[in-house]
Amino acid sequence: MLFYFLCPPCFSKTYLGIVLALLVIIINFNTFFGRFRWLTHITRILVGGLFIFSGFIKANDPIGFSIKLEEYFQVFGEGFSCDMKIEGESQANIPCVKEEKAAQAVKPSESVLKPMYDFFAKHSLFLAIFICGFEIVLGIFLLLGIQVRWTLLLLLAMIVFFSFLTFYSACCNKVTSCGCFGDAIKLTPWESFWKDLILLILISILFVGEQNIQPLFRNRIVLYGVAAIGLFASFAFPVYTWRHLPIIDFRPYKIGTNLWEASQFKDPAKTGCVKDSVAMIFYYKHAKNH
Protein backbone atom coordinates (compact mmCIF):
# COMPACT_ATOMS: atom_id res chain seq x y z
CA MET A 1 0.00 0.00 0.00
CA LEU A 2 2.89 2.35 0.75
CA PHE A 3 4.17 2.08 -2.84
CA TYR A 4 0.69 2.93 -4.12
CA PHE A 5 0.31 6.13 -2.08
CA LEU A 6 3.89 7.22 -2.79
CA CYS A 7 3.46 6.73 -6.53
CA PRO A 8 4.75 9.88 -8.31
CA PRO A 9 2.57 11.61 -10.92
CA CYS A 10 4.79 10.40 -13.77
CA PHE A 11 3.35 6.88 -13.39
CA SER A 12 -0.27 5.75 -13.37
CA LYS A 13 -1.56 4.60 -9.99
CA THR A 14 -3.95 2.28 -11.81
CA TYR A 15 -1.12 0.39 -13.48
CA LEU A 16 0.84 0.27 -10.24
CA GLY A 17 -2.22 -1.07 -8.43
CA ILE A 18 -2.61 -3.84 -11.01
CA VAL A 19 1.04 -4.89 -10.67
CA LEU A 20 0.88 -4.85 -6.86
CA ALA A 21 -2.38 -6.80 -6.90
CA LEU A 22 -0.83 -9.49 -9.09
CA LEU A 23 2.17 -9.80 -6.77
CA VAL A 24 -0.08 -10.04 -3.69
CA ILE A 25 -2.22 -12.73 -5.34
CA ILE A 26 0.82 -14.78 -6.39
CA ILE A 27 2.39 -14.57 -2.91
CA ASN A 28 -0.78 -15.30 -0.93
CA PHE A 29 -1.91 -18.12 -3.20
CA ASN A 30 1.53 -19.67 -3.49
CA THR A 31 0.21 -23.18 -2.80
CA PHE A 32 -2.34 -22.85 -5.58
CA PHE A 33 0.14 -21.58 -8.18
CA GLY A 34 2.73 -24.13 -7.05
CA ARG A 35 0.48 -26.95 -8.25
CA PHE A 36 0.84 -25.95 -11.89
CA ARG A 37 4.16 -27.43 -12.93
CA TRP A 38 3.65 -26.39 -16.53
CA LEU A 39 3.37 -22.75 -15.43
CA THR A 40 6.68 -23.00 -13.56
CA HIS A 41 8.41 -24.69 -16.50
CA ILE A 42 7.19 -22.12 -19.05
CA THR A 43 8.16 -19.25 -16.75
CA ARG A 44 11.55 -20.86 -16.11
CA ILE A 45 12.26 -21.04 -19.85
CA LEU A 46 11.07 -17.47 -20.46
CA VAL A 47 13.10 -15.91 -17.63
CA GLY A 48 16.23 -18.00 -18.19
CA GLY A 49 16.13 -17.48 -21.94
CA LEU A 50 15.58 -13.73 -21.61
CA PHE A 51 18.50 -13.31 -19.22
CA ILE A 52 20.78 -15.32 -21.51
CA PHE A 53 19.65 -13.33 -24.54
CA SER A 54 20.02 -9.99 -22.78
CA GLY A 55 23.46 -10.89 -21.45
CA PHE A 56 24.59 -12.21 -24.83
CA ILE A 57 23.53 -9.05 -26.68
CA LYS A 58 25.42 -6.84 -24.22
CA ALA A 59 28.42 -9.21 -24.16
CA ASN A 60 28.54 -8.95 -27.94
CA ASP A 61 29.66 -5.32 -27.50
CA PRO A 62 31.01 -4.82 -23.95
CA ILE A 63 32.64 -1.50 -24.88
CA GLY A 64 29.27 -0.10 -25.95
CA PHE A 65 27.70 -1.35 -22.72
CA SER A 66 30.53 0.19 -20.68
CA ILE A 67 29.78 3.56 -22.30
CA LYS A 68 26.17 3.21 -21.19
CA LEU A 69 27.33 2.41 -17.65
CA GLU A 70 29.51 5.53 -17.68
CA GLU A 71 26.44 7.56 -18.59
CA TYR A 72 24.57 6.18 -15.57
CA PHE A 73 27.50 6.82 -13.23
CA GLN A 74 27.79 10.37 -14.55
CA VAL A 75 24.09 10.97 -13.86
CA PHE A 76 24.39 9.63 -10.31
CA GLY A 77 27.55 11.62 -9.68
CA GLU A 78 25.84 14.87 -10.65
CA GLY A 79 23.47 14.53 -7.70
CA PHE A 80 19.76 13.89 -7.48
CA SER A 81 17.52 15.93 -9.74
CA CYS A 82 14.23 15.11 -11.35
CA ASP A 83 12.87 16.73 -14.50
CA MET A 84 9.64 14.81 -14.01
CA LYS A 85 7.51 14.15 -17.06
CA ILE A 86 3.83 13.93 -16.25
CA GLU A 87 2.03 11.16 -18.11
CA GLY A 88 0.64 12.48 -21.38
CA GLU A 89 3.11 15.32 -21.84
CA SER A 90 4.44 15.75 -25.36
CA GLN A 91 8.08 15.85 -26.39
CA ALA A 92 9.03 13.50 -23.54
CA ASN A 93 11.60 11.55 -25.54
CA ILE A 94 12.69 13.91 -28.30
CA PRO A 95 16.50 13.94 -28.19
CA CYS A 96 17.22 17.44 -29.50
CA VAL A 97 14.48 19.03 -27.41
CA LYS A 98 15.78 17.18 -24.34
CA GLU A 99 19.34 18.41 -25.00
CA GLU A 100 18.15 21.99 -25.41
CA LYS A 101 16.22 21.91 -22.13
CA ALA A 102 19.11 20.20 -20.34
CA ALA A 103 21.43 23.02 -21.39
CA GLN A 104 19.03 25.58 -19.87
CA ALA A 105 18.40 23.65 -16.65
CA VAL A 106 20.15 24.50 -13.41
CA LYS A 107 22.61 21.76 -12.48
CA PRO A 108 22.16 20.23 -9.01
CA SER A 109 24.95 19.99 -6.47
CA GLU A 110 27.29 17.06 -6.91
CA SER A 111 26.60 13.86 -5.01
CA VAL A 112 28.70 13.13 -1.94
CA LEU A 113 29.30 9.70 -3.51
CA LYS A 114 30.72 11.21 -6.70
CA PRO A 115 34.25 9.82 -6.05
CA MET A 116 32.76 6.32 -5.86
CA TYR A 117 30.78 6.81 -9.08
CA ASP A 118 33.90 8.20 -10.76
CA PHE A 119 35.78 5.08 -9.68
CA PHE A 120 33.05 2.86 -11.15
CA ALA A 121 33.04 4.92 -14.35
CA LYS A 122 36.80 4.48 -14.66
CA HIS A 123 36.40 0.71 -14.40
CA SER A 124 33.15 0.52 -16.37
CA LEU A 125 34.60 -1.92 -18.91
CA PHE A 126 35.39 -4.47 -16.20
CA LEU A 127 31.92 -3.99 -14.71
CA ALA A 128 30.32 -4.37 -18.16
CA ILE A 129 32.07 -7.70 -18.75
CA PHE A 130 31.17 -8.93 -15.27
CA ILE A 131 27.49 -7.91 -15.50
CA CYS A 132 27.10 -9.50 -18.96
CA GLY A 133 28.71 -12.76 -17.87
CA PHE A 134 26.83 -12.84 -14.55
CA GLU A 135 23.51 -12.32 -16.34
CA ILE A 136 24.18 -15.21 -18.71
CA VAL A 137 25.32 -17.48 -15.86
CA LEU A 138 22.11 -16.86 -13.91
CA GLY A 139 20.03 -17.73 -16.97
CA ILE A 140 22.03 -20.94 -17.53
CA PHE A 141 21.81 -21.98 -13.87
CA LEU A 142 18.05 -21.42 -13.88
CA LEU A 143 17.55 -23.58 -16.98
CA LEU A 144 19.85 -26.28 -15.61
CA GLY A 145 18.23 -26.20 -12.16
CA ILE A 146 21.45 -25.57 -10.21
CA GLN A 147 21.38 -23.78 -6.84
CA VAL A 148 17.77 -22.79 -7.48
CA ARG A 149 17.20 -20.74 -4.32
CA TRP A 150 20.39 -18.67 -4.71
CA THR A 151 19.75 -18.25 -8.42
CA LEU A 152 16.23 -16.94 -7.79
CA LEU A 153 17.41 -14.59 -5.05
CA LEU A 154 20.11 -13.13 -7.31
CA LEU A 155 17.64 -12.80 -10.18
CA LEU A 156 15.22 -11.00 -7.87
CA ALA A 157 17.96 -8.66 -6.60
CA MET A 158 19.04 -7.80 -10.14
CA ILE A 159 15.53 -7.14 -11.40
CA VAL A 160 14.62 -4.98 -8.38
CA PHE A 161 17.78 -2.91 -8.90
CA PHE A 162 17.18 -2.57 -12.65
CA SER A 163 13.54 -1.63 -11.99
CA PHE A 164 14.64 1.24 -9.76
CA LEU A 165 17.25 2.30 -12.31
CA THR A 166 14.86 2.34 -15.27
CA PHE A 167 12.08 3.99 -13.26
CA TYR A 168 14.39 6.80 -12.16
CA SER A 169 15.60 7.27 -15.74
CA ALA A 170 12.06 7.28 -17.12
CA CYS A 171 10.33 9.37 -14.47
CA CYS A 172 13.12 11.92 -14.09
CA ASN A 173 14.04 11.95 -17.79
CA LYS A 174 17.70 11.01 -17.28
CA VAL A 175 19.04 8.28 -19.57
CA THR A 176 16.91 8.02 -22.71
CA SER A 177 18.03 4.48 -23.62
CA CYS A 178 18.59 1.80 -21.00
CA GLY A 179 20.97 -0.36 -23.05
CA CYS A 180 19.25 -3.55 -21.86
CA PHE A 181 19.60 -5.18 -25.28
CA GLY A 182 22.45 -3.07 -26.62
CA ASP A 183 21.96 -1.69 -30.12
CA ALA A 184 19.97 -4.75 -31.21
CA ILE A 185 16.68 -3.74 -29.57
CA LYS A 186 16.51 -0.16 -28.35
CA LEU A 187 13.99 0.37 -25.57
CA THR A 188 12.88 3.61 -24.01
CA PRO A 189 13.18 3.80 -20.20
CA TRP A 190 9.43 3.27 -19.81
CA GLU A 191 9.46 0.22 -22.08
CA SER A 192 12.41 -1.16 -20.13
CA PHE A 193 10.65 -0.46 -16.82
CA TRP A 194 7.57 -2.39 -17.94
CA LYS A 195 9.84 -5.22 -19.07
CA ASP A 196 11.36 -5.31 -15.58
CA LEU A 197 7.92 -5.32 -13.94
CA ILE A 198 6.85 -8.28 -16.07
CA LEU A 199 10.06 -10.09 -15.14
CA LEU A 200 9.38 -9.31 -11.48
CA ILE A 201 6.00 -11.01 -11.75
CA LEU A 202 7.51 -14.01 -13.56
CA ILE A 203 10.27 -14.39 -10.96
CA SER A 204 7.59 -14.31 -8.24
CA ILE A 205 5.89 -17.23 -9.99
CA LEU A 206 9.22 -19.10 -9.94
CA PHE A 207 9.54 -18.52 -6.20
CA VAL A 208 6.13 -20.03 -5.43
CA GLY A 209 6.86 -22.95 -7.77
CA GLU A 210 10.44 -23.46 -6.62
CA GLN A 211 9.78 -27.11 -5.73
CA ASN A 212 8.93 -27.78 -9.39
CA ILE A 213 12.37 -26.68 -10.61
CA GLN A 214 14.44 -29.84 -10.79
CA PRO A 215 17.91 -30.36 -12.31
CA LEU A 216 17.83 -30.74 -16.08
CA PHE A 217 20.18 -33.76 -15.99
CA ARG A 218 20.06 -36.55 -13.42
CA ASN A 219 23.75 -37.31 -13.84
CA ARG A 220 25.58 -34.80 -11.63
CA ILE A 221 28.78 -35.06 -13.66
CA VAL A 222 26.94 -34.06 -16.84
CA LEU A 223 24.97 -31.38 -14.99
CA TYR A 224 27.97 -29.64 -13.48
CA GLY A 225 30.06 -30.24 -16.59
CA VAL A 226 27.55 -28.32 -18.71
CA ALA A 227 27.38 -25.63 -16.01
CA ALA A 228 31.18 -25.28 -16.00
CA ILE A 229 31.26 -24.92 -19.79
CA GLY A 230 28.48 -22.32 -19.61
CA LEU A 231 30.29 -20.45 -16.83
CA PHE A 232 33.52 -20.31 -18.83
CA ALA A 233 31.79 -19.29 -22.08
CA SER A 234 29.74 -16.59 -20.32
CA PHE A 235 32.87 -14.63 -19.39
CA ALA A 236 35.14 -15.71 -22.25
CA PHE A 237 32.74 -14.38 -24.89
CA PRO A 238 32.68 -10.70 -23.74
CA VAL A 239 36.47 -10.80 -23.27
CA TYR A 240 36.85 -12.04 -26.84
CA THR A 241 34.53 -9.39 -28.31
CA TRP A 242 36.35 -6.71 -26.28
CA ARG A 243 39.74 -7.74 -27.68
CA HIS A 244 38.38 -8.08 -31.22
CA LEU A 245 35.06 -6.86 -32.62
CA PRO A 246 31.39 -7.73 -32.04
CA ILE A 247 30.44 -11.06 -33.61
CA ILE A 248 27.14 -9.56 -34.80
CA ASP A 249 27.35 -5.83 -35.43
CA PHE A 250 24.13 -4.07 -34.44
CA ARG A 251 25.72 -0.62 -34.35
CA PRO A 252 24.20 2.09 -36.57
CA TYR A 253 27.47 2.68 -38.48
CA LYS A 254 28.55 -0.90 -39.04
CA ILE A 255 30.70 -1.92 -42.01
CA GLY A 256 28.82 -1.51 -45.29
CA THR A 257 26.52 1.26 -44.05
CA ASN A 258 26.07 4.33 -46.24
CA LEU A 259 27.30 7.04 -43.87
CA TRP A 260 25.48 9.85 -45.65
CA GLU A 261 22.10 8.12 -45.51
CA ALA A 262 22.61 6.91 -41.93
CA SER A 263 23.55 10.38 -40.69
CA GLN A 264 20.42 12.06 -42.05
CA PHE A 265 17.46 12.71 -39.78
CA LYS A 266 14.69 10.53 -41.17
CA ASP A 267 11.84 11.84 -39.04
CA PRO A 268 12.28 15.32 -37.48
CA ALA A 269 9.02 14.82 -35.57
CA LYS A 270 10.66 12.07 -33.50
CA THR A 271 14.14 13.51 -33.18
CA GLY A 272 13.22 17.17 -32.83
CA CYS A 273 16.18 17.93 -35.11
CA VAL A 274 16.22 19.54 -38.54
CA LYS A 275 18.81 19.47 -41.30
CA ASP A 276 21.47 22.16 -41.30
CA SER A 277 20.64 25.14 -43.46
CA VAL A 278 22.24 28.45 -44.38
CA ALA A 279 20.37 31.73 -44.72
CA MET A 280 22.15 34.60 -46.53
CA ILE A 281 20.88 38.17 -46.12
CA PHE A 282 22.33 40.92 -48.32
CA TYR A 283 22.24 44.59 -47.31
CA TYR A 284 22.86 47.05 -50.16
CA LYS A 285 24.38 50.37 -49.16
CA HIS A 286 22.87 52.37 -52.03
CA ALA A 287 19.59 50.54 -52.30
CA LYS A 288 16.70 52.67 -53.48
CA ASN A 289 13.12 52.27 -52.40
CA HIS A 290 10.70 52.28 -55.29
Coordinates of C-alpha atoms in Angstrom, one line a residue:
M1 CA 0.0 0.0 0.0
L2 CA 2.9 2.4 0.8
F3 CA 4.2 2.1 -2.8
Y4 CA 0.7 2.9 -4.1
F5 CA 0.3 6.1 -2.1
L6 CA 3.9 7.2 -2.8
C7 CA 3.5 6.7 -6.5
P8 CA 4.8 9.9 -8.3
P9 CA 2.6 11.6 -10.9
C10 CA 4.8 10.4 -13.8
F11 CA 3.4 6.9 -13.4
S12 CA -0.3 5.7 -13.4
K13 CA -1.6 4.6 -10.0
T14 CA -3.9 2.3 -11.8
Y15 CA -1.1 0.4 -13.5
L16 CA 0.8 0.3 -10.2
G17 CA -2.2 -1.1 -8.4
I18 CA -2.6 -3.8 -11.0
V19 CA 1.0 -4.9 -10.7
L20 CA 0.9 -4.8 -6.9
A21 CA -2.4 -6.8 -6.9
L22 CA -0.8 -9.5 -9.1
L23 CA 2.2 -9.8 -6.8
V24 CA -0.1 -10.0 -3.7
I25 CA -2.2 -12.7 -5.3
I26 CA 0.8 -14.8 -6.4
I27 CA 2.4 -14.6 -2.9
N28 CA -0.8 -15.3 -0.9
F29 CA -1.9 -18.1 -3.2
N30 CA 1.5 -19.7 -3.5
T31 CA 0.2 -23.2 -2.8
F32 CA -2.3 -22.8 -5.6
F33 CA 0.1 -21.6 -8.2
G34 CA 2.7 -24.1 -7.1
R35 CA 0.5 -27.0 -8.2
F36 CA 0.8 -26.0 -11.9
R37 CA 4.2 -27.4 -12.9
W38 CA 3.6 -26.4 -16.5
L39 CA 3.4 -22.7 -15.4
T40 CA 6.7 -23.0 -13.6
H41 CA 8.4 -24.7 -16.5
I42 CA 7.2 -22.1 -19.0
T43 CA 8.2 -19.2 -16.8
R44 CA 11.5 -20.9 -16.1
I45 CA 12.3 -21.0 -19.8
L46 CA 11.1 -17.5 -20.5
V47 CA 13.1 -15.9 -17.6
G48 CA 16.2 -18.0 -18.2
G49 CA 16.1 -17.5 -21.9
L50 CA 15.6 -13.7 -21.6
F51 CA 18.5 -13.3 -19.2
I52 CA 20.8 -15.3 -21.5
F53 CA 19.6 -13.3 -24.5
S54 CA 20.0 -10.0 -22.8
G55 CA 23.5 -10.9 -21.5
F56 CA 24.6 -12.2 -24.8
I57 CA 23.5 -9.0 -26.7
K58 CA 25.4 -6.8 -24.2
A59 CA 28.4 -9.2 -24.2
N60 CA 28.5 -8.9 -27.9
D61 CA 29.7 -5.3 -27.5
P62 CA 31.0 -4.8 -24.0
I63 CA 32.6 -1.5 -24.9
G64 CA 29.3 -0.1 -25.9
F65 CA 27.7 -1.4 -22.7
S66 CA 30.5 0.2 -20.7
I67 CA 29.8 3.6 -22.3
K68 CA 26.2 3.2 -21.2
L69 CA 27.3 2.4 -17.6
E70 CA 29.5 5.5 -17.7
E71 CA 26.4 7.6 -18.6
Y72 CA 24.6 6.2 -15.6
F73 CA 27.5 6.8 -13.2
Q74 CA 27.8 10.4 -14.5
V75 CA 24.1 11.0 -13.9
F76 CA 24.4 9.6 -10.3
G77 CA 27.5 11.6 -9.7
E78 CA 25.8 14.9 -10.6
G79 CA 23.5 14.5 -7.7
F80 CA 19.8 13.9 -7.5
S81 CA 17.5 15.9 -9.7
C82 CA 14.2 15.1 -11.3
D83 CA 12.9 16.7 -14.5
M84 CA 9.6 14.8 -14.0
K85 CA 7.5 14.2 -17.1
I86 CA 3.8 13.9 -16.3
E87 CA 2.0 11.2 -18.1
G88 CA 0.6 12.5 -21.4
E89 CA 3.1 15.3 -21.8
S90 CA 4.4 15.7 -25.4
Q91 CA 8.1 15.8 -26.4
A92 CA 9.0 13.5 -23.5
N93 CA 11.6 11.5 -25.5
I94 CA 12.7 13.9 -28.3
P95 CA 16.5 13.9 -28.2
C96 CA 17.2 17.4 -29.5
V97 CA 14.5 19.0 -27.4
K98 CA 15.8 17.2 -24.3
E99 CA 19.3 18.4 -25.0
E100 CA 18.1 22.0 -25.4
K101 CA 16.2 21.9 -22.1
A102 CA 19.1 20.2 -20.3
A103 CA 21.4 23.0 -21.4
Q104 CA 19.0 25.6 -19.9
A105 CA 18.4 23.7 -16.6
V106 CA 20.2 24.5 -13.4
K107 CA 22.6 21.8 -12.5
P108 CA 22.2 20.2 -9.0
S109 CA 24.9 20.0 -6.5
E110 CA 27.3 17.1 -6.9
S111 CA 26.6 13.9 -5.0
V112 CA 28.7 13.1 -1.9
L113 CA 29.3 9.7 -3.5
K114 CA 30.7 11.2 -6.7
P115 CA 34.3 9.8 -6.0
M116 CA 32.8 6.3 -5.9
Y117 CA 30.8 6.8 -9.1
D118 CA 33.9 8.2 -10.8
F119 CA 35.8 5.1 -9.7
F120 CA 33.0 2.9 -11.2
A121 CA 33.0 4.9 -14.4
K122 CA 36.8 4.5 -14.7
H123 CA 36.4 0.7 -14.4
S124 CA 33.2 0.5 -16.4
L125 CA 34.6 -1.9 -18.9
F126 CA 35.4 -4.5 -16.2
L127 CA 31.9 -4.0 -14.7
A128 CA 30.3 -4.4 -18.2
I129 CA 32.1 -7.7 -18.8
F130 CA 31.2 -8.9 -15.3
I131 CA 27.5 -7.9 -15.5
C132 CA 27.1 -9.5 -19.0
G133 CA 28.7 -12.8 -17.9
F134 CA 26.8 -12.8 -14.6
E135 CA 23.5 -12.3 -16.3
I136 CA 24.2 -15.2 -18.7
V137 CA 25.3 -17.5 -15.9
L138 CA 22.1 -16.9 -13.9
G139 CA 20.0 -17.7 -17.0
I140 CA 22.0 -20.9 -17.5
F141 CA 21.8 -22.0 -13.9
L142 CA 18.0 -21.4 -13.9
L143 CA 17.6 -23.6 -17.0
L144 CA 19.8 -26.3 -15.6
G145 CA 18.2 -26.2 -12.2
I146 CA 21.5 -25.6 -10.2
Q147 CA 21.4 -23.8 -6.8
V148 CA 17.8 -22.8 -7.5
R149 CA 17.2 -20.7 -4.3
W150 CA 20.4 -18.7 -4.7
T151 CA 19.7 -18.2 -8.4
L152 CA 16.2 -16.9 -7.8
L153 CA 17.4 -14.6 -5.0
L154 CA 20.1 -13.1 -7.3
L155 CA 17.6 -12.8 -10.2
L156 CA 15.2 -11.0 -7.9
A157 CA 18.0 -8.7 -6.6
M158 CA 19.0 -7.8 -10.1
I159 CA 15.5 -7.1 -11.4
V160 CA 14.6 -5.0 -8.4
F161 CA 17.8 -2.9 -8.9
F162 CA 17.2 -2.6 -12.6
S163 CA 13.5 -1.6 -12.0
F164 CA 14.6 1.2 -9.8
L165 CA 17.2 2.3 -12.3
T166 CA 14.9 2.3 -15.3
F167 CA 12.1 4.0 -13.3
Y168 CA 14.4 6.8 -12.2
S169 CA 15.6 7.3 -15.7
A170 CA 12.1 7.3 -17.1
C171 CA 10.3 9.4 -14.5
C172 CA 13.1 11.9 -14.1
N173 CA 14.0 11.9 -17.8
K174 CA 17.7 11.0 -17.3
V175 CA 19.0 8.3 -19.6
T176 CA 16.9 8.0 -22.7
S177 CA 18.0 4.5 -23.6
C178 CA 18.6 1.8 -21.0
G179 CA 21.0 -0.4 -23.1
C180 CA 19.2 -3.6 -21.9
F181 CA 19.6 -5.2 -25.3
G182 CA 22.4 -3.1 -26.6
D183 CA 22.0 -1.7 -30.1
A184 CA 20.0 -4.7 -31.2
I185 CA 16.7 -3.7 -29.6
K186 CA 16.5 -0.2 -28.4
L187 CA 14.0 0.4 -25.6
T188 CA 12.9 3.6 -24.0
P189 CA 13.2 3.8 -20.2
W190 CA 9.4 3.3 -19.8
E191 CA 9.5 0.2 -22.1
S192 CA 12.4 -1.2 -20.1
F193 CA 10.7 -0.5 -16.8
W194 CA 7.6 -2.4 -17.9
K195 CA 9.8 -5.2 -19.1
D196 CA 11.4 -5.3 -15.6
L197 CA 7.9 -5.3 -13.9
I198 CA 6.8 -8.3 -16.1
L199 CA 10.1 -10.1 -15.1
L200 CA 9.4 -9.3 -11.5
I201 CA 6.0 -11.0 -11.7
L202 CA 7.5 -14.0 -13.6
I203 CA 10.3 -14.4 -11.0
S204 CA 7.6 -14.3 -8.2
I205 CA 5.9 -17.2 -10.0
L206 CA 9.2 -19.1 -9.9
F207 CA 9.5 -18.5 -6.2
V208 CA 6.1 -20.0 -5.4
G209 CA 6.9 -22.9 -7.8
E210 CA 10.4 -23.5 -6.6
Q211 CA 9.8 -27.1 -5.7
N212 CA 8.9 -27.8 -9.4
I213 CA 12.4 -26.7 -10.6
Q214 CA 14.4 -29.8 -10.8
P215 CA 17.9 -30.4 -12.3
L216 CA 17.8 -30.7 -16.1
F217 CA 20.2 -33.8 -16.0
R218 CA 20.1 -36.5 -13.4
N219 CA 23.8 -37.3 -13.8
R220 CA 25.6 -34.8 -11.6
I221 CA 28.8 -35.1 -13.7
V222 CA 26.9 -34.1 -16.8
L223 CA 25.0 -31.4 -15.0
Y224 CA 28.0 -29.6 -13.5
G225 CA 30.1 -30.2 -16.6
V226 CA 27.5 -28.3 -18.7
A227 CA 27.4 -25.6 -16.0
A228 CA 31.2 -25.3 -16.0
I229 CA 31.3 -24.9 -19.8
G230 CA 28.5 -22.3 -19.6
L231 CA 30.3 -20.4 -16.8
F232 CA 33.5 -20.3 -18.8
A233 CA 31.8 -19.3 -22.1
S234 CA 29.7 -16.6 -20.3
F235 CA 32.9 -14.6 -19.4
A236 CA 35.1 -15.7 -22.3
F237 CA 32.7 -14.4 -24.9
P238 CA 32.7 -10.7 -23.7
V239 CA 36.5 -10.8 -23.3
Y240 CA 36.8 -12.0 -26.8
T241 CA 34.5 -9.4 -28.3
W242 CA 36.4 -6.7 -26.3
R243 CA 39.7 -7.7 -27.7
H244 CA 38.4 -8.1 -31.2
L245 CA 35.1 -6.9 -32.6
P246 CA 31.4 -7.7 -32.0
I247 CA 30.4 -11.1 -33.6
I248 CA 27.1 -9.6 -34.8
D249 CA 27.4 -5.8 -35.4
F250 CA 24.1 -4.1 -34.4
R251 CA 25.7 -0.6 -34.4
P252 CA 24.2 2.1 -36.6
Y253 CA 27.5 2.7 -38.5
K254 CA 28.5 -0.9 -39.0
I255 CA 30.7 -1.9 -42.0
G256 CA 28.8 -1.5 -45.3
T257 CA 26.5 1.3 -44.1
N258 CA 26.1 4.3 -46.2
L259 CA 27.3 7.0 -43.9
W260 CA 25.5 9.9 -45.7
E261 CA 22.1 8.1 -45.5
A262 CA 22.6 6.9 -41.9
S263 CA 23.5 10.4 -40.7
Q264 CA 20.4 12.1 -42.0
F265 CA 17.5 12.7 -39.8
K266 CA 14.7 10.5 -41.2
D267 CA 11.8 11.8 -39.0
P268 CA 12.3 15.3 -37.5
A269 CA 9.0 14.8 -35.6
K270 CA 10.7 12.1 -33.5
T271 CA 14.1 13.5 -33.2
G272 CA 13.2 17.2 -32.8
C273 CA 16.2 17.9 -35.1
V274 CA 16.2 19.5 -38.5
K275 CA 18.8 19.5 -41.3
D276 CA 21.5 22.2 -41.3
S277 CA 20.6 25.1 -43.5
V278 CA 22.2 28.4 -44.4
A279 CA 20.4 31.7 -44.7
M280 CA 22.2 34.6 -46.5
I281 CA 20.9 38.2 -46.1
F282 CA 22.3 40.9 -48.3
Y283 CA 22.2 44.6 -47.3
Y284 CA 22.9 47.0 -50.2
K285 CA 24.4 50.4 -49.2
H286 CA 22.9 52.4 -52.0
A287 CA 19.6 50.5 -52.3
K288 CA 16.7 52.7 -53.5
N289 CA 13.1 52.3 -52.4
H290 CA 10.7 52.3 -55.3

